[in-house]
């Protein structure tokens, strides 16, 4: 039997091309790792591998204080970003500000994963990777607008390999519910598991409406790109924290119970502070500051800039900094709190 070498070469070439094309088609952009914000990188003696332990694909590892990400194994779900306590991992194609604007414009928004984008109003890489502070800022805004419900369409989520993160997701929802109830707002979460329970998502646009939507979307796209290049915000805080702080400012006179309602960090000094300043220098979010006067030195803490990463507590030589719950009037939480005053000796 005569073998056609040219034919076999063409078959192999087509197969390789199809494989390459399929890989490009299904390729996802891995998240961006900001090494300077990583606890293991900043504090080599502190081991933090939450991102590695939560990743369902085992695509991320922490080795010798450095986060190593394998783009080939990454599915782009963003669970590692949600697990990082210092927001050192940023999803590449997820802009929380843009998603926030899209959701609050809906009357009864339904959220879901990108696999179900045709069935929901706004989709995310994975529902279980949603940032807890983003959820809190979302319900605060919807509650302010008079909204009563936020729905989540799970679809095939219960069969997904990311389903192990479901308890963590429900914990974030519980915190958001506790926050909204403590402010006296009536709000509910709704879980949808069947397509039959989804509201009809079909709408026919006129030519004028299509042009208007195209104009608005173009303007938003240019605005988002400009925001990335020249950010308006100079605090250096992650998007989800900025959104939450902006919403909390509307309820400054309200009281919050000292529970695990907010993910903002609380600190207290339990013993004699030496005012060495190591905690201030180690804080990557400028949550701590020292003010030195003529007769005294004062240590201040800003809960709204704190992420409870533990670096300051670990680096403190006398170990006098301890974690505490955040509660009380919101206007006090959004301001600086004096932790300690050290009188200077006058010779």
XYZ file of C-alpha atoms in Angstrom:
347
model
C 0.000 0.000 0.000
C 1.407 3.337 -1.067
C 1.489 6.053 1.587
C 0.904 9.644 0.482
C 3.415 11.599 2.576
C 2.104 14.962 1.393
C -1.431 14.080 2.442
C -0.290 12.995 5.910
C 1.736 16.174 6.339
C -1.327 18.245 5.432
C -3.486 16.295 7.911
C -0.975 16.785 10.708
C -0.667 20.475 9.855
C -4.454 20.938 9.945
C -4.698 19.111 13.276
C -1.950 21.259 14.807
C -3.567 24.404 13.438
C -6.970 23.424 14.852
C -5.411 22.700 18.242
C -3.590 26.028 18.228
C -6.723 27.910 17.161
C -8.858 26.207 19.812
C -6.276 27.031 22.474
C -6.290 30.672 21.411
C -10.072 30.734 21.343
C -10.403 29.330 24.853
C -7.460 31.244 26.265
C -8.180 33.262 29.391
C -6.145 36.135 30.705
C -4.559 35.131 34.032
C -4.833 37.580 36.927
C -2.167 40.156 37.612
C 0.018 39.501 40.660
C 1.226 42.592 42.535
C 4.188 41.146 44.404
C 4.676 44.289 46.537
C 1.268 43.740 48.164
C 1.849 40.050 48.910
C 2.327 39.184 52.592
C 4.840 36.440 51.840
C 6.855 38.777 49.628
C 6.782 41.734 51.997
C 7.329 39.700 55.171
C 9.525 36.708 54.348
C 8.995 35.285 57.839
C 5.199 35.237 57.435
C 3.877 32.352 55.359
C 0.623 33.076 53.532
C -0.593 30.665 50.872
C -4.345 31.292 50.868
C -4.353 31.887 47.119
C -2.584 28.579 46.500
C -4.881 26.602 48.810
C -8.069 28.038 47.267
C -7.113 27.670 43.596
C -9.169 24.792 42.091
C -6.700 24.379 39.221
C -3.502 24.369 41.326
C -2.277 27.079 38.982
C -0.746 29.286 41.647
C 2.056 28.554 44.106
C 3.999 30.501 46.712
C 7.713 29.778 46.661
C 10.323 31.594 48.745
C 8.120 34.609 49.282
C 7.076 34.945 45.644
C 3.772 34.145 43.960
C 4.209 31.941 40.895
C 1.305 31.705 38.462
C 1.006 29.187 35.631
C -0.996 30.823 32.786
C -1.480 27.449 31.068
C -3.304 25.989 34.062
C -5.252 29.122 35.024
C -8.976 29.098 34.225
C -9.441 32.795 35.015
C -12.064 32.152 37.719
C -10.571 34.790 40.056
C -10.969 32.730 43.228
C -7.337 33.376 44.167
C -7.995 37.130 44.002
C -10.976 36.808 46.334
C -8.932 34.756 48.804
C -5.993 37.183 49.020
C -6.264 39.288 52.223
C -4.188 42.168 50.809
C -5.647 42.209 47.263
C -2.253 41.356 45.809
C -3.967 39.480 42.960
C -6.063 41.474 40.520
C -8.285 39.819 37.885
C -7.217 40.999 34.447
C -10.644 41.458 32.844
C -12.758 42.366 35.863
C -13.465 46.013 36.615
C -15.603 46.279 39.746
C -16.479 49.923 39.052
C -17.919 49.047 35.633
C -19.838 46.046 37.008
C -21.156 48.170 39.862
C -22.577 50.758 37.452
C -24.180 48.060 35.305
C -25.881 46.355 38.242
C -27.305 49.432 39.968
C -28.983 50.477 36.706
C -31.070 47.283 36.691
C -34.456 47.152 38.409
C -34.091 43.620 39.818
C -30.599 42.500 38.788
C -29.692 38.848 38.305
C -25.996 37.944 38.578
C -24.306 34.827 37.268
C -21.063 33.450 35.883
C -19.743 34.101 32.378
C -20.900 30.648 31.280
C -24.482 31.851 31.823
C -24.052 35.360 30.422
C -27.053 34.920 28.068
C -29.385 34.209 30.988
C -28.349 36.920 33.469
C -28.098 40.702 33.572
C -24.449 40.938 34.639
C -21.909 38.114 34.598
C -18.617 37.470 36.378
C -15.812 34.929 35.780
C -17.134 33.003 38.797
C -19.865 33.899 41.286
C -17.938 32.322 44.144
C -14.982 34.658 43.570
C -16.984 37.842 44.153
C -15.291 40.175 46.601
C -17.173 40.472 49.906
C -16.671 44.245 50.040
C -18.069 44.560 46.520
C -21.208 42.714 47.635
C -21.561 45.001 50.666
C -21.186 48.168 48.585
C -23.677 46.767 46.086
C -26.441 46.084 48.602
C -25.884 49.475 50.229
C -26.401 51.225 46.896
C -29.390 49.090 45.888
C -30.929 49.573 49.333
C -30.487 53.335 48.997
C -32.278 53.257 45.637
C -35.199 51.394 47.174
C -34.276 48.031 45.700
C -35.580 45.022 47.543
C -33.785 42.059 45.980
C -30.544 40.867 44.420
C -30.698 37.512 42.636
C -27.981 34.999 41.804
C -28.409 32.417 39.072
C -26.367 29.330 39.949
C -27.289 27.197 36.937
C -24.625 24.493 36.770
C -22.577 25.962 39.630
C -23.349 23.011 41.895
C -21.603 20.713 39.419
C -18.651 23.056 38.891
C -15.171 22.331 40.232
C -15.291 25.707 42.010
C -18.240 24.646 44.164
C -15.927 24.204 47.164
C -16.018 28.013 47.472
C -19.795 28.034 47.928
C -19.639 28.193 51.778
C -17.279 31.175 51.589
C -19.640 32.886 49.154
C -22.598 32.344 51.477
C -20.541 33.714 54.362
C -19.933 36.914 52.384
C -23.665 37.159 51.651
C -24.447 36.743 55.342
C -22.094 39.600 56.237
C -23.710 41.811 53.593
C -27.160 40.911 54.938
C -26.107 41.711 58.513
C -24.738 45.071 57.397
C -27.860 46.093 55.509
C -30.150 44.998 58.375
C -28.100 46.902 60.971
C -28.690 50.066 58.935
C -32.459 49.483 58.958
C -32.761 48.705 55.255
C -35.005 45.922 54.005
C -33.197 43.760 51.488
C -33.256 40.126 50.363
C -31.055 37.766 48.395
C -32.621 35.319 45.981
C -31.064 32.100 44.655
C -32.177 30.860 41.239
C -31.264 27.341 40.166
C -33.579 26.789 37.191
C -33.909 28.702 33.928
C -37.688 28.518 34.244
C -37.482 30.905 37.223
C -35.552 33.537 35.278
C -37.367 36.604 34.067
C -37.655 37.063 30.280
C -34.535 38.798 29.021
C -35.713 39.709 25.513
C -36.119 43.333 24.455
C -36.367 44.822 20.952
C -34.547 48.105 20.384
C -35.469 50.795 17.909
C -32.807 52.278 15.640
C -32.592 55.399 17.794
C -32.174 53.325 20.961
C -29.414 51.239 19.360
C -27.484 54.395 18.443
C -27.978 55.801 21.947
C -26.783 52.571 23.605
C -23.774 52.440 21.253
C -22.900 56.068 22.103
C -23.224 55.485 25.848
C -21.197 52.252 25.765
C -18.458 53.940 23.728
C -18.300 56.779 26.232
C -18.129 54.313 29.144
C -15.373 52.323 27.445
C -13.288 55.469 26.875
C -13.952 56.544 30.459
C -12.822 53.161 31.834
C -9.631 53.196 29.762
C -8.886 56.756 30.885
C -9.522 55.733 34.496
C -6.963 52.911 34.165
C -4.342 55.218 32.635
C -5.001 58.281 34.807
C -6.894 57.090 37.898
C -8.982 59.679 39.705
C -8.509 57.960 42.998
C -5.175 58.614 44.699
C -5.673 56.466 47.784
C -4.071 53.401 46.251
C -6.850 51.203 47.634
C -8.418 48.320 45.670
C -11.610 49.012 43.728
C -13.887 47.046 46.053
C -12.653 48.938 49.148
C -13.100 52.316 47.432
C -16.661 51.373 46.466
C -17.482 50.300 50.023
C -16.046 53.456 51.605
C -17.977 55.633 49.142
C -21.254 53.946 50.145
C -20.525 54.024 53.882
C -20.033 57.793 53.730
C -23.780 58.107 53.081
C -24.557 56.537 56.476
C -22.030 58.371 58.676
C -24.464 58.967 61.547
C -25.497 55.306 61.729
C -24.181 52.862 64.321
C -22.779 49.458 63.531
C -22.473 46.622 66.064
C -18.952 45.414 66.831
C -19.362 42.185 64.901
C -17.678 40.737 61.833
C -19.988 42.863 59.702
C -17.328 44.900 57.946
C -14.072 43.583 56.577
C -12.324 46.771 57.662
C -9.446 46.199 60.062
C -9.471 47.159 63.731
C -6.422 47.583 65.989
C -5.736 48.331 69.642
C -2.620 48.800 71.767
C -2.627 46.478 74.771
C 0.608 47.559 76.435
C 3.348 50.185 76.416
C 4.169 51.266 72.852
C 7.743 52.389 72.147
C 6.735 54.508 69.129
C 9.523 52.941 67.078
C 7.522 53.421 63.873
C 8.139 49.972 62.383
C 4.406 49.297 62.092
C 3.934 52.555 60.186
C 6.747 51.779 57.746
C 5.529 48.229 57.144
C 1.892 49.143 56.361
C 1.384 49.084 52.590
C -1.954 50.946 52.814
C -0.880 53.857 55.047
C -3.385 52.763 57.690
C -0.999 53.707 60.522
C 0.674 57.028 61.189
C 2.801 58.661 63.881
C 2.356 62.301 64.817
C 5.142 63.786 66.862
C 4.536 66.969 68.802
C 6.679 68.978 71.178
C 5.787 66.920 74.244
C 4.177 63.731 72.944
C 4.061 61.172 70.147
C 0.711 59.763 69.049
C -0.087 56.627 67.038
C -3.158 56.807 64.779
C -5.004 54.103 62.852
C -7.415 54.373 59.925
C -9.773 51.353 59.885
C -11.021 52.178 56.378
C -7.497 51.677 55.023
C -6.770 48.506 57.023
C -7.145 44.954 55.626
C -6.208 42.950 58.744
C -3.198 41.472 56.968
C -1.306 41.175 60.281
C 2.016 42.572 59.053
C 2.082 45.391 61.606
C 1.223 43.023 64.460
C 3.940 40.620 63.395
C 6.669 43.228 62.953
C 5.974 45.076 66.227
C 8.988 44.325 68.538
C 7.048 44.351 71.863
C 3.952 42.753 70.215
C 1.541 45.319 71.659
C -0.744 45.587 68.611
C -3.795 43.344 68.695
C -6.695 42.847 66.305
C -10.130 44.079 67.349
C -13.610 44.268 65.827
C -14.744 47.403 64.041
C -17.956 48.985 65.299
C -19.603 52.193 66.466
C -20.529 55.257 64.446
C -19.584 54.974 60.811
C -18.172 58.503 60.749
C -15.642 57.434 63.403
C -14.757 54.313 61.414
C -14.045 56.473 58.366
C -11.680 58.730 60.313
C -8.399 58.268 62.153
C -8.501 56.676 65.591
C -5.894 57.433 68.225
C -4.367 54.198 69.532
C -1.672 55.438 71.892
C -0.042 58.562 73.275
C 3.531 58.518 74.547
C 4.671 61.439 76.654
C 8.155 62.617 75.864
C 10.516 63.337 78.724
C 11.616 66.928 78.962
C 15.199 67.294 80.140
